[in-house]
PDB file of C-alpha atoms in Angstrom:
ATOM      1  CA  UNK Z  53     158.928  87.311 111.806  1.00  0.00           C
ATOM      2  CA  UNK Z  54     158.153  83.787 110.780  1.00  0.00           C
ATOM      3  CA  UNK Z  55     154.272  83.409 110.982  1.00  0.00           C
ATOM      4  CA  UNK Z  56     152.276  79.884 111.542  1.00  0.00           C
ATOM      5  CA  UNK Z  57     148.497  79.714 110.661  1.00  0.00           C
ATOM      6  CA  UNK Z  58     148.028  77.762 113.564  1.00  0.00           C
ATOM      7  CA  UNK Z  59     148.793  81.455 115.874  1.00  0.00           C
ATOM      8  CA  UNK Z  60     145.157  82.173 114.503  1.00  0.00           C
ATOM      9  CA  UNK Z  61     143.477  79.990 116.336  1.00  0.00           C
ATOM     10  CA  UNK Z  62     141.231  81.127 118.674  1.00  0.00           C
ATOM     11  CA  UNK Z  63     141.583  78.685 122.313  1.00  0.00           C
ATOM     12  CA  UNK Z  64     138.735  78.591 124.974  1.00  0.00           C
ATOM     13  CA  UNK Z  65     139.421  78.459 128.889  1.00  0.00           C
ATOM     14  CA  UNK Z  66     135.142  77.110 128.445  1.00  0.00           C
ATOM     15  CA  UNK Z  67     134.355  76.682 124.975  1.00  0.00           C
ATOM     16  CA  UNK Z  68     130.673  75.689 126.067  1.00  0.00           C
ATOM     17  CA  UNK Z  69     130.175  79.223 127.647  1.00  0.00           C
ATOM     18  CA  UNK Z  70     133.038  80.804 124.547  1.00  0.00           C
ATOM     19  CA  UNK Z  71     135.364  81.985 127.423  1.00  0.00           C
ATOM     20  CA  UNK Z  72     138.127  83.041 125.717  1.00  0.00           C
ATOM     21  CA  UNK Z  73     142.051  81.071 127.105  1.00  0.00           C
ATOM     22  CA  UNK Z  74     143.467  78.055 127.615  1.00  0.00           C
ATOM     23  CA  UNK Z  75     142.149  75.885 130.443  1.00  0.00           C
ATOM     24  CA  UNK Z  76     144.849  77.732 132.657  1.00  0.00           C
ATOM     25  CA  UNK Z  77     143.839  81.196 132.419  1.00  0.00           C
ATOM     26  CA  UNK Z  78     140.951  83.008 130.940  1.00  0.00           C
ATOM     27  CA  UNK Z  79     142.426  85.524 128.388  1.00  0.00           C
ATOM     28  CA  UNK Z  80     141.952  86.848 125.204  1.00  0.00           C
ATOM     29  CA  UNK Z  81     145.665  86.950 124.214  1.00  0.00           C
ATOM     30  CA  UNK Z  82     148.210  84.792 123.359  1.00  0.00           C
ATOM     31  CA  UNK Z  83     152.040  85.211 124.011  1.00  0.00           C
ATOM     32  CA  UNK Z  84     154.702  85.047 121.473  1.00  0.00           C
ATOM     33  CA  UNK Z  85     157.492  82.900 122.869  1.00  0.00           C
ATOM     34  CA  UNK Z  86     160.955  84.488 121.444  1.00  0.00           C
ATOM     35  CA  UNK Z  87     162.378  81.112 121.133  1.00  0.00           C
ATOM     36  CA  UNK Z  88     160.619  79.193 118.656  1.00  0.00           C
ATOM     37  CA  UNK Z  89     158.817  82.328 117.948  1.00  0.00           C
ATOM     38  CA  UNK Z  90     155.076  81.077 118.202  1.00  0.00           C
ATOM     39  CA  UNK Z  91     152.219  82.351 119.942  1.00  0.00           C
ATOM     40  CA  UNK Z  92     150.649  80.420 123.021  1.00  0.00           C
ATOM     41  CA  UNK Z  93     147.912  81.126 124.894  1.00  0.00           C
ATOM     42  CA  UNK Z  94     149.909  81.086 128.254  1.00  0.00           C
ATOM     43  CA  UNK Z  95     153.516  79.788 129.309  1.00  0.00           C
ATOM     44  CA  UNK Z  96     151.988  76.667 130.692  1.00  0.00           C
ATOM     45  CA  UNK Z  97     150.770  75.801 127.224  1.00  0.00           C
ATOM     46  CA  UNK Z  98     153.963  76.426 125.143  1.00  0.00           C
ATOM     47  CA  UNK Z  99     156.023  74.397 128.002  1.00  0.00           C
ATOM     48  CA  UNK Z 100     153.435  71.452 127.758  1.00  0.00           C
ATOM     49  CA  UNK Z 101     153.728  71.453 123.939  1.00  0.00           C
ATOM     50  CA  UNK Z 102     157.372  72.320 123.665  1.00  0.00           C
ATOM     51  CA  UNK Z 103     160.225  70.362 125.748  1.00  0.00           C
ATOM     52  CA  UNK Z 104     163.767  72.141 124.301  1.00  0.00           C
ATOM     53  CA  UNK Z 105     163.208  74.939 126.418  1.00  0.00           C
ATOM     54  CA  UNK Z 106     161.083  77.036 128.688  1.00  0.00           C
ATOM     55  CA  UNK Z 107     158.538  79.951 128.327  1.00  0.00           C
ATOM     56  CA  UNK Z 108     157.979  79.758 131.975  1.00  0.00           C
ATOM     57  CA  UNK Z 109     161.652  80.298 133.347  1.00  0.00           C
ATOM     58  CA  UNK Z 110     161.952  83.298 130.306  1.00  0.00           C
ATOM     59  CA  UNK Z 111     158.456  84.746 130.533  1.00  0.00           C
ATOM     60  CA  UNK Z 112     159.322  87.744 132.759  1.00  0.00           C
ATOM     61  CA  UNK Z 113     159.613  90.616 129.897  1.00  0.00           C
ATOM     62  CA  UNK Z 114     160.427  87.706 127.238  1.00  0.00           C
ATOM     63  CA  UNK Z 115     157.018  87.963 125.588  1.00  0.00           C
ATOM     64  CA  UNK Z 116     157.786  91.713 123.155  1.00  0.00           C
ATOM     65  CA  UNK Z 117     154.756  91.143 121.320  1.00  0.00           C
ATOM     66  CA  UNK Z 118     151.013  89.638 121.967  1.00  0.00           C
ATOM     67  CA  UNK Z 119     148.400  88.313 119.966  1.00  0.00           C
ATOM     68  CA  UNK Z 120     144.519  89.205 120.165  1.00  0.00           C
ATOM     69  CA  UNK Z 121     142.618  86.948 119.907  1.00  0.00           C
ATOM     70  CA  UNK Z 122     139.312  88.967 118.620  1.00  0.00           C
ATOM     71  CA  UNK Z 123     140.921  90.766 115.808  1.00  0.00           C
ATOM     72  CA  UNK Z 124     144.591  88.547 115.703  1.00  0.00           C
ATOM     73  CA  UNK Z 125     146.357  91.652 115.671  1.00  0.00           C
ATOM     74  CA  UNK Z 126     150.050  91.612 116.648  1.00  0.00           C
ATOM     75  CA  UNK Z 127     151.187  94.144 119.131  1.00  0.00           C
ATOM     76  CA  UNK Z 128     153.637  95.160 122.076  1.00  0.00           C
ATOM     77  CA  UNK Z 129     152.290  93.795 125.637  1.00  0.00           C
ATOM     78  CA  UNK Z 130     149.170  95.564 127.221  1.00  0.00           C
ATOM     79  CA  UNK Z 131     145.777  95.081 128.906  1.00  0.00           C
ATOM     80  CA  UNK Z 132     143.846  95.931 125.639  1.00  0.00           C
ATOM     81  CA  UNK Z 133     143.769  95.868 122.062  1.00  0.00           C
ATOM     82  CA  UNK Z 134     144.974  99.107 119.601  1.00  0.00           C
ATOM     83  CA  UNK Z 135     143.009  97.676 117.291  1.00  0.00           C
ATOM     84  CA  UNK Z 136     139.869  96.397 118.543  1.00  0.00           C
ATOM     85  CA  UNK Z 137     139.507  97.986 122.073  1.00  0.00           C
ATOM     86  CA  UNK Z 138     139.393  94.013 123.160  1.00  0.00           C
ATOM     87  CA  UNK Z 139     139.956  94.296 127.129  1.00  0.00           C
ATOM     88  CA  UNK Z 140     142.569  90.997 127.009  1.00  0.00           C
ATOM     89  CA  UNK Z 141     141.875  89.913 131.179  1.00  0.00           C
ATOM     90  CA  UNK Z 142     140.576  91.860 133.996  1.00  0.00           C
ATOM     91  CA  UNK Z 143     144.348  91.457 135.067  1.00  0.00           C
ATOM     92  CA  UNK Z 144     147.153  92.596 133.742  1.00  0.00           C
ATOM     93  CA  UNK Z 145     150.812  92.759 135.122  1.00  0.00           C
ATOM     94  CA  UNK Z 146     153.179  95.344 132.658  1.00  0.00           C
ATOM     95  CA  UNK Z 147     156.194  92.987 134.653  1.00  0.00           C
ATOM     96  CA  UNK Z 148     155.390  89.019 134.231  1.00  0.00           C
ATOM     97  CA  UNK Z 149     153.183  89.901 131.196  1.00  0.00           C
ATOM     98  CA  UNK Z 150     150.856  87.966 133.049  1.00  0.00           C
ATOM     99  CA  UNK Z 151     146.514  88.221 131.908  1.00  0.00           C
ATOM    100  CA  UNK Z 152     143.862  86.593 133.891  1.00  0.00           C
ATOM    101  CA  UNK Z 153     140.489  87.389 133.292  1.00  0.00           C
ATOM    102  CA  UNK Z 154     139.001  84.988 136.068  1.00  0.00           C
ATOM    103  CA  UNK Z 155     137.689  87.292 138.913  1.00  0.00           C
ATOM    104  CA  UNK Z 156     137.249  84.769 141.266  1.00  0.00           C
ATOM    105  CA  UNK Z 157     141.099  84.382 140.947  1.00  0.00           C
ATOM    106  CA  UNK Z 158     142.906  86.638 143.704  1.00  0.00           C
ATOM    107  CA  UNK Z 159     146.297  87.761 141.635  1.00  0.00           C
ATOM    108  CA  UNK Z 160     149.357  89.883 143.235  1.00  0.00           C
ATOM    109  CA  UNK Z 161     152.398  90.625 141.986  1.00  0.00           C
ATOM    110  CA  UNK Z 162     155.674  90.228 144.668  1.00  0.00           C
ATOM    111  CA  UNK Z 163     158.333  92.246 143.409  1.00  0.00           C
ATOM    112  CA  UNK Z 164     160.708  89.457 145.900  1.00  0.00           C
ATOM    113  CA  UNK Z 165     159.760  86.896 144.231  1.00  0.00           C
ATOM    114  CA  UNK Z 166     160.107  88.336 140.615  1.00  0.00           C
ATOM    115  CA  UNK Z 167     156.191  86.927 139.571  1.00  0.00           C
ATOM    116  CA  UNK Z 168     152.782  87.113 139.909  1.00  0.00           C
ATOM    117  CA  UNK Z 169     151.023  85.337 143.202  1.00  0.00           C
ATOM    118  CA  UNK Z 170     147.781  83.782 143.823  1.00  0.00           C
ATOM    119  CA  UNK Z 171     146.301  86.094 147.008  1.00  0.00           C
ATOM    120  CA  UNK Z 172     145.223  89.190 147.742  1.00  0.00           C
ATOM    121  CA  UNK Z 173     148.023  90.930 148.532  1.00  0.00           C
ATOM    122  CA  UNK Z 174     151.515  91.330 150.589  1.00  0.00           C
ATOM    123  CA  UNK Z 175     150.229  92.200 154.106  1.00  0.00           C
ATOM    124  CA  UNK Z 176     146.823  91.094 153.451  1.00  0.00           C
ATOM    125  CA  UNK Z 177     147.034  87.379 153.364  1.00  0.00           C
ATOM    126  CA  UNK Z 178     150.988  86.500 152.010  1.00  0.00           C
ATOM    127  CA  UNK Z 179     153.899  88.287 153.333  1.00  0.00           C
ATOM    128  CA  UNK Z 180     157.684  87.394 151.109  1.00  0.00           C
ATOM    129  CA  UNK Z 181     159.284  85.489 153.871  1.00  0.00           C
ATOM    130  CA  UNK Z 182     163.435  86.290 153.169  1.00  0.00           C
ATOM    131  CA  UNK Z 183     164.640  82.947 155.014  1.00  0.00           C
ATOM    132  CA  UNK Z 184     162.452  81.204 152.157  1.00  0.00           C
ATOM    133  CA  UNK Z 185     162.910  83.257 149.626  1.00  0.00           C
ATOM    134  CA  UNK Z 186     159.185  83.007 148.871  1.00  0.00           C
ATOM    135  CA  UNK Z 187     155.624  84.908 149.887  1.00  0.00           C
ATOM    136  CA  UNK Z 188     154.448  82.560 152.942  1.00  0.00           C
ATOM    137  CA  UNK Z 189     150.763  82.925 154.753  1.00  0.00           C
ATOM    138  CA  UNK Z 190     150.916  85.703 156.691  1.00  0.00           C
ATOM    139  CA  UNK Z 191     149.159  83.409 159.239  1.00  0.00           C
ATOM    140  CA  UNK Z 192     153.035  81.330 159.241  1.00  0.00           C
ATOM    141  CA  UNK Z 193     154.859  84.824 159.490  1.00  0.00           C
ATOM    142  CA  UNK Z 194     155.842  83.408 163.300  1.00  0.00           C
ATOM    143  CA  UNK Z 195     155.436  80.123 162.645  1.00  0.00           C
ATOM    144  CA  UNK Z 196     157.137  78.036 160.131  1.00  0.00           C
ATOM    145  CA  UNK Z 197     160.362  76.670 159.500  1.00  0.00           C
ATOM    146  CA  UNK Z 198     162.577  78.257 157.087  1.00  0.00           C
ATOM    147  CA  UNK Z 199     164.100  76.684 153.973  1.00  0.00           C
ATOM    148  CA  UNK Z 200     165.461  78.757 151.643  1.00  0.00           C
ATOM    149  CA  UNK Z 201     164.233  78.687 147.758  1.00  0.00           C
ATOM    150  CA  UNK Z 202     161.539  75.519 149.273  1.00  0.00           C
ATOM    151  CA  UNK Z 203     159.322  76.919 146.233  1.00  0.00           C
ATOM    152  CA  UNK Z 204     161.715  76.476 143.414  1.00  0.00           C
ATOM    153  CA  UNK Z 205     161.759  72.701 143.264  1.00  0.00           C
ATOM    154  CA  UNK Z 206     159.181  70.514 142.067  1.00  0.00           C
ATOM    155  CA  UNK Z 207     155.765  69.040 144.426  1.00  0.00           C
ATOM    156  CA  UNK Z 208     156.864  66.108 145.319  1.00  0.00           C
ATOM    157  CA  UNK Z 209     154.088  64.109 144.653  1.00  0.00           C
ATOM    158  CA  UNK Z 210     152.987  65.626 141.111  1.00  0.00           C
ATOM    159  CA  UNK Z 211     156.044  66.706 139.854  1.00  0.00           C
ATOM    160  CA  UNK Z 212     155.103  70.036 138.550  1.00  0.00           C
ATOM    161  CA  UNK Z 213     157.586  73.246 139.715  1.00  0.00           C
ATOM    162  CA  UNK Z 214     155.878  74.415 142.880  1.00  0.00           C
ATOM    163  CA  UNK Z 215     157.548  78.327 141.908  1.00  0.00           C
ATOM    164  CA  UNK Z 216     155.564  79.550 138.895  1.00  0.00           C
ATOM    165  CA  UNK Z 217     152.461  76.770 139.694  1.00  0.00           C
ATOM    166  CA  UNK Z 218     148.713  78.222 139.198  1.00  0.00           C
ATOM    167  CA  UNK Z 219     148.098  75.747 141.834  1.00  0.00           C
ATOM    168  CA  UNK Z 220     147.971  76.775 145.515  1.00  0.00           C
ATOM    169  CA  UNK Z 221     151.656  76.341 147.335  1.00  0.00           C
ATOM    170  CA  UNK Z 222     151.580  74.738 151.074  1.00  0.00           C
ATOM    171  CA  UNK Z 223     154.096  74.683 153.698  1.00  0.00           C
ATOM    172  CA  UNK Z 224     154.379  72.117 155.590  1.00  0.00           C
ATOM    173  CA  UNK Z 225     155.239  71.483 159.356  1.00  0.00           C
ATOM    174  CA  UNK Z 226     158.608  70.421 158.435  1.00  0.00           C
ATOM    175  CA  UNK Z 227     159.192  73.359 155.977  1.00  0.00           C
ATOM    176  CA  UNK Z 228     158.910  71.307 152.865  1.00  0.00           C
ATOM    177  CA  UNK Z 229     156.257  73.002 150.346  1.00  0.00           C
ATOM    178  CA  UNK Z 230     153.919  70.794 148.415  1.00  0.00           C
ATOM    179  CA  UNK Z 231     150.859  71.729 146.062  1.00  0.00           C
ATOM    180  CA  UNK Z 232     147.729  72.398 148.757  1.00  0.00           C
ATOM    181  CA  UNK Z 233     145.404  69.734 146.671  1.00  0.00           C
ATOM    182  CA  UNK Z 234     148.269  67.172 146.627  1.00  0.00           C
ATOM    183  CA  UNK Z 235     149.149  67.592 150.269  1.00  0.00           C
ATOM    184  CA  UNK Z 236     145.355  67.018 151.318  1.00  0.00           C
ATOM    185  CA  UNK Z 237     145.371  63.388 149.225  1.00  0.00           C
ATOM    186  CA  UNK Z 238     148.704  62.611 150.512  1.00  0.00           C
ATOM    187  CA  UNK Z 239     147.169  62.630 154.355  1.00  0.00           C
ATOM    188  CA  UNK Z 240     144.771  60.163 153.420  1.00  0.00           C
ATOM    189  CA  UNK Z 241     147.168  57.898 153.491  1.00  0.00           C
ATOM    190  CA  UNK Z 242     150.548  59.016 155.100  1.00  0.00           C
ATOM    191  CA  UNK Z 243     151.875  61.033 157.631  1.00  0.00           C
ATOM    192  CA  UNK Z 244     155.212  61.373 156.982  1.00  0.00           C
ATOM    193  CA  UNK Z 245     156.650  64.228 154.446  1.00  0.00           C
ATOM    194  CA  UNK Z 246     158.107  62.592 150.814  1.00  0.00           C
ATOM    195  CA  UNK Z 247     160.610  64.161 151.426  1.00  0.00           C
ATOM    196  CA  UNK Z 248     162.428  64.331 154.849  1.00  0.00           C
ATOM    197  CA  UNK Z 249     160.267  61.923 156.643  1.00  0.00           C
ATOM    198  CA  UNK Z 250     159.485  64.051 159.362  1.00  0.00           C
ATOM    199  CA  UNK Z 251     155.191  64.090 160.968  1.00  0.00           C
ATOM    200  CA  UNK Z 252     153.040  66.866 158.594  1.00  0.00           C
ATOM    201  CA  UNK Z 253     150.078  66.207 160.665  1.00  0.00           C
ATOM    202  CA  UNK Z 254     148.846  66.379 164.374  1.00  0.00           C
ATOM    203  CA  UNK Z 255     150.171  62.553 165.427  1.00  0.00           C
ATOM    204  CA  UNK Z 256     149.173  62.992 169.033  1.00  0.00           C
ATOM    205  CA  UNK Z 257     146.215  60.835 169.563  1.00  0.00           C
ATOM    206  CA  UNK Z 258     147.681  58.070 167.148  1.00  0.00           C
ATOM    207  CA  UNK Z 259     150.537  57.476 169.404  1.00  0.00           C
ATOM    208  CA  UNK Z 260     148.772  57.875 172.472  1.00  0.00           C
ATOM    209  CA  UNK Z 261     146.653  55.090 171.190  1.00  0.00           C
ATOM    210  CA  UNK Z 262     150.247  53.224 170.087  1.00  0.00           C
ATOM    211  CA  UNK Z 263     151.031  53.501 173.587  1.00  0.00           C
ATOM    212  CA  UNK Z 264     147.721  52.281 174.915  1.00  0.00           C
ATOM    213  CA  UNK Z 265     147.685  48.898 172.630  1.00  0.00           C
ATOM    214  CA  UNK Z 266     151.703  48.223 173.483  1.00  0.00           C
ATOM    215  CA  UNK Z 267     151.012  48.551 176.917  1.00  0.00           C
ATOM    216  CA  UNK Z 268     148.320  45.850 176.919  1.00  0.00           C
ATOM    217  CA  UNK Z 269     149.920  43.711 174.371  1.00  0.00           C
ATOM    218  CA  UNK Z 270     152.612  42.070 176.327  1.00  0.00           C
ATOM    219  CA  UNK Z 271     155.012  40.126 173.903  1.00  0.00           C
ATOM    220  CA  UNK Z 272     156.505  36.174 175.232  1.00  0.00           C
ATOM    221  CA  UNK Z 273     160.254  35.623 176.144  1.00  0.00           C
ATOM    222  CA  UNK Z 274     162.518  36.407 174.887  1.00  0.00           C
ATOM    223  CA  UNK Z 275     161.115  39.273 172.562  1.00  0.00           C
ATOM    224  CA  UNK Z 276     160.115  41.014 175.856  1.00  0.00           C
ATOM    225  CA  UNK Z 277     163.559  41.825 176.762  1.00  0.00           C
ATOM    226  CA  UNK Z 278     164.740  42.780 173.626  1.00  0.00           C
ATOM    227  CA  UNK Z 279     166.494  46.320 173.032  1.00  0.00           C
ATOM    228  CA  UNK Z 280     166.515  48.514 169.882  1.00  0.00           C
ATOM    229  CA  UNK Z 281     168.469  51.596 168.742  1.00  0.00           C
ATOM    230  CA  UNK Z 282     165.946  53.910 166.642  1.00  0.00           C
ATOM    231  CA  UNK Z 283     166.412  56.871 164.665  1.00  0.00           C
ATOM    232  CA  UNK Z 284     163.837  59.279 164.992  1.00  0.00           C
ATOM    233  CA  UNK Z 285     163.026  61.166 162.061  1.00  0.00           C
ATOM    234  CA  UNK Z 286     160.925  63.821 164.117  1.00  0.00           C
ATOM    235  CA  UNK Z 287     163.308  64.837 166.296  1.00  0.00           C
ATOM    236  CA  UNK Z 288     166.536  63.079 164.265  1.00  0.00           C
ATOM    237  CA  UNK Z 289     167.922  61.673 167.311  1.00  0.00           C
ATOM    238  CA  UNK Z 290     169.367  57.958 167.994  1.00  0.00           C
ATOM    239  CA  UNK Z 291     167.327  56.079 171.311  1.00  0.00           C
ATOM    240  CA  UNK Z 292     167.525  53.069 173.254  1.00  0.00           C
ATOM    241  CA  UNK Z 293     164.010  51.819 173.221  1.00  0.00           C
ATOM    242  CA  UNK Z 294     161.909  48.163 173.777  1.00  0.00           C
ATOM    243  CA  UNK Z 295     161.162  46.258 170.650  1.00  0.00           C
ATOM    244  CA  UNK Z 296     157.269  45.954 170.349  1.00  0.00           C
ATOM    245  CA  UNK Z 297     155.690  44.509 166.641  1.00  0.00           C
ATOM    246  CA  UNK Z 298     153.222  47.348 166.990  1.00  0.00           C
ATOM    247  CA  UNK Z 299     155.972  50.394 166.958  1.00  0.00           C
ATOM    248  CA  UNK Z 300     159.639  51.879 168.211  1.00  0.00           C
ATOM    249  CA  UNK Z 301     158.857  54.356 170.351  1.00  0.00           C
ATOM    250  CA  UNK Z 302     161.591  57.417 170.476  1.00  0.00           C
ATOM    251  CA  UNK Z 303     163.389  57.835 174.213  1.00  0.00           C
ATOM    252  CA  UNK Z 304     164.317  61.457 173.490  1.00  0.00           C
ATOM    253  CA  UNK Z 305     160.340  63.178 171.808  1.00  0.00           C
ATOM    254  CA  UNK Z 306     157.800  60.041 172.081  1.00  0.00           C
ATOM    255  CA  UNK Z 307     157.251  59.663 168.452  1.00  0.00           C
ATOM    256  CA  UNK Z 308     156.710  56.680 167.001  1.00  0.00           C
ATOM    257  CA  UNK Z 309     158.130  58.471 163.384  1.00  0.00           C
ATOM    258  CA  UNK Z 310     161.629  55.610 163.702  1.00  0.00           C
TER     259      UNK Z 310
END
């Protein structure tokens, strides 16, 4: 195997406190990547590095050997070193060759899915919805819209694939999923989902005070007569309704989402 110095070099996840990993997982491991045959710390950190193809969409089983990182011995996959005795992460998953050592970090593995998932468990808090091909809060289990493979596409507002992310996965009213730290900036701004349009938040009050304002804002001839045809992208239904500057209102659900 064709060996590179640089596989020697010890990464910290918090070199101030020497916490062995990379600043996505604590570990004291790296992964040899059968491509370009290297050793990264994680898959996130050989696909940042490397563009011509993909740790992350091979890592299941594709990383045969491992690297310790206290005594740089090269061996086959497990949670500690033959060598040393070095105990790589306080988890360890034999199938995604996944090692986190963070024990604040809730880790499961969903055979569904294929990978490892941030929660405590299937049954506990996730369940591996089949209509979305993906583990969902077992708080949605009755309520959430379906769209199948919704995790294997890329957050819409960061751009990062949503399936294999370290960062926590939301669903959103309209089914769409989203990172949960992205959606909760989004909101600050918007209520509409990026992607189909359709109201991610509670806009109850809003239009109730959209209807308040209209009704005491009464616009001059002719505009007070005038007609429009909406599309509403809540309920995705055409509507005869009266044009008003401040909002379309939608005949057929009352949104103001036209």
């Amino acid at each position: 195997m064709e060996y590179y110095a640089e596989n020697e070099k010890t990464t910290y996840y918090d070199a101030t406190n020497e916490i062995l990993g990379c600043e996505h997982y604590q570990r004291s491991c790296k992964l040899l990547c059968p491509e370009c045959v290297n050793f990264y710390t994680c898959h996130h950190c050989h696909d940042e590095k490397i563009h011509d193809h993909s740790l992350s969409l091979l890592k299941n089983n594709s990383s045969t050997k491992i690297l310790c990182m206290n005594c740089n011995l090269i061996q086959s996959p497990s949670n500690s070193c033959f060598n040393c005795d070095n105990v790589f992460a306080n988890y360890f998953c034999s199938v995604c060759n996944l090692y986190d050592d963070d024990i604040n970090r809730n880790i499961y593995h969903c055979k569904d899915c294929g990978i490892c998932r941030l929660g405590y468990g299937l049954g506990i808090d996730y369940y591996h919805c089949k209509g979305c091909n993906a583990c969902i809060s077992i708080d949605l289990k009755d309520n959430h819209k379906c769209i199948l493979d919704t995790v294997r596409s890329d957050c819409p507002i960061c751009g990062e694939y949503l399936f294999n992310s370290i960062k926590t996965v939301f669903f959103m009213k309209c089914g769409h999923s989203i990172h949960k730290k992205c959606f909760n900036k989004y909101v600050e701004n918007f209520y509409k989902c990026p992607l189909c349009l359709k109201s991610i938040i509670d806009m109850e009050n809003q239009f109730r005070i959209l209807d308040h304002e209209i009704s005491h804002q009464i616009l001059p001839h002719p505009y007070s007569d005038w007609k429009c045809i909406v599309f509403c992208n809540d309920c995705t239904l055409k509507s005869s309704c009266k044009f008003h500057i401040i909002g379309l209102k939608c005949s057929n659900c009352g949104s103001y989402n036209t």
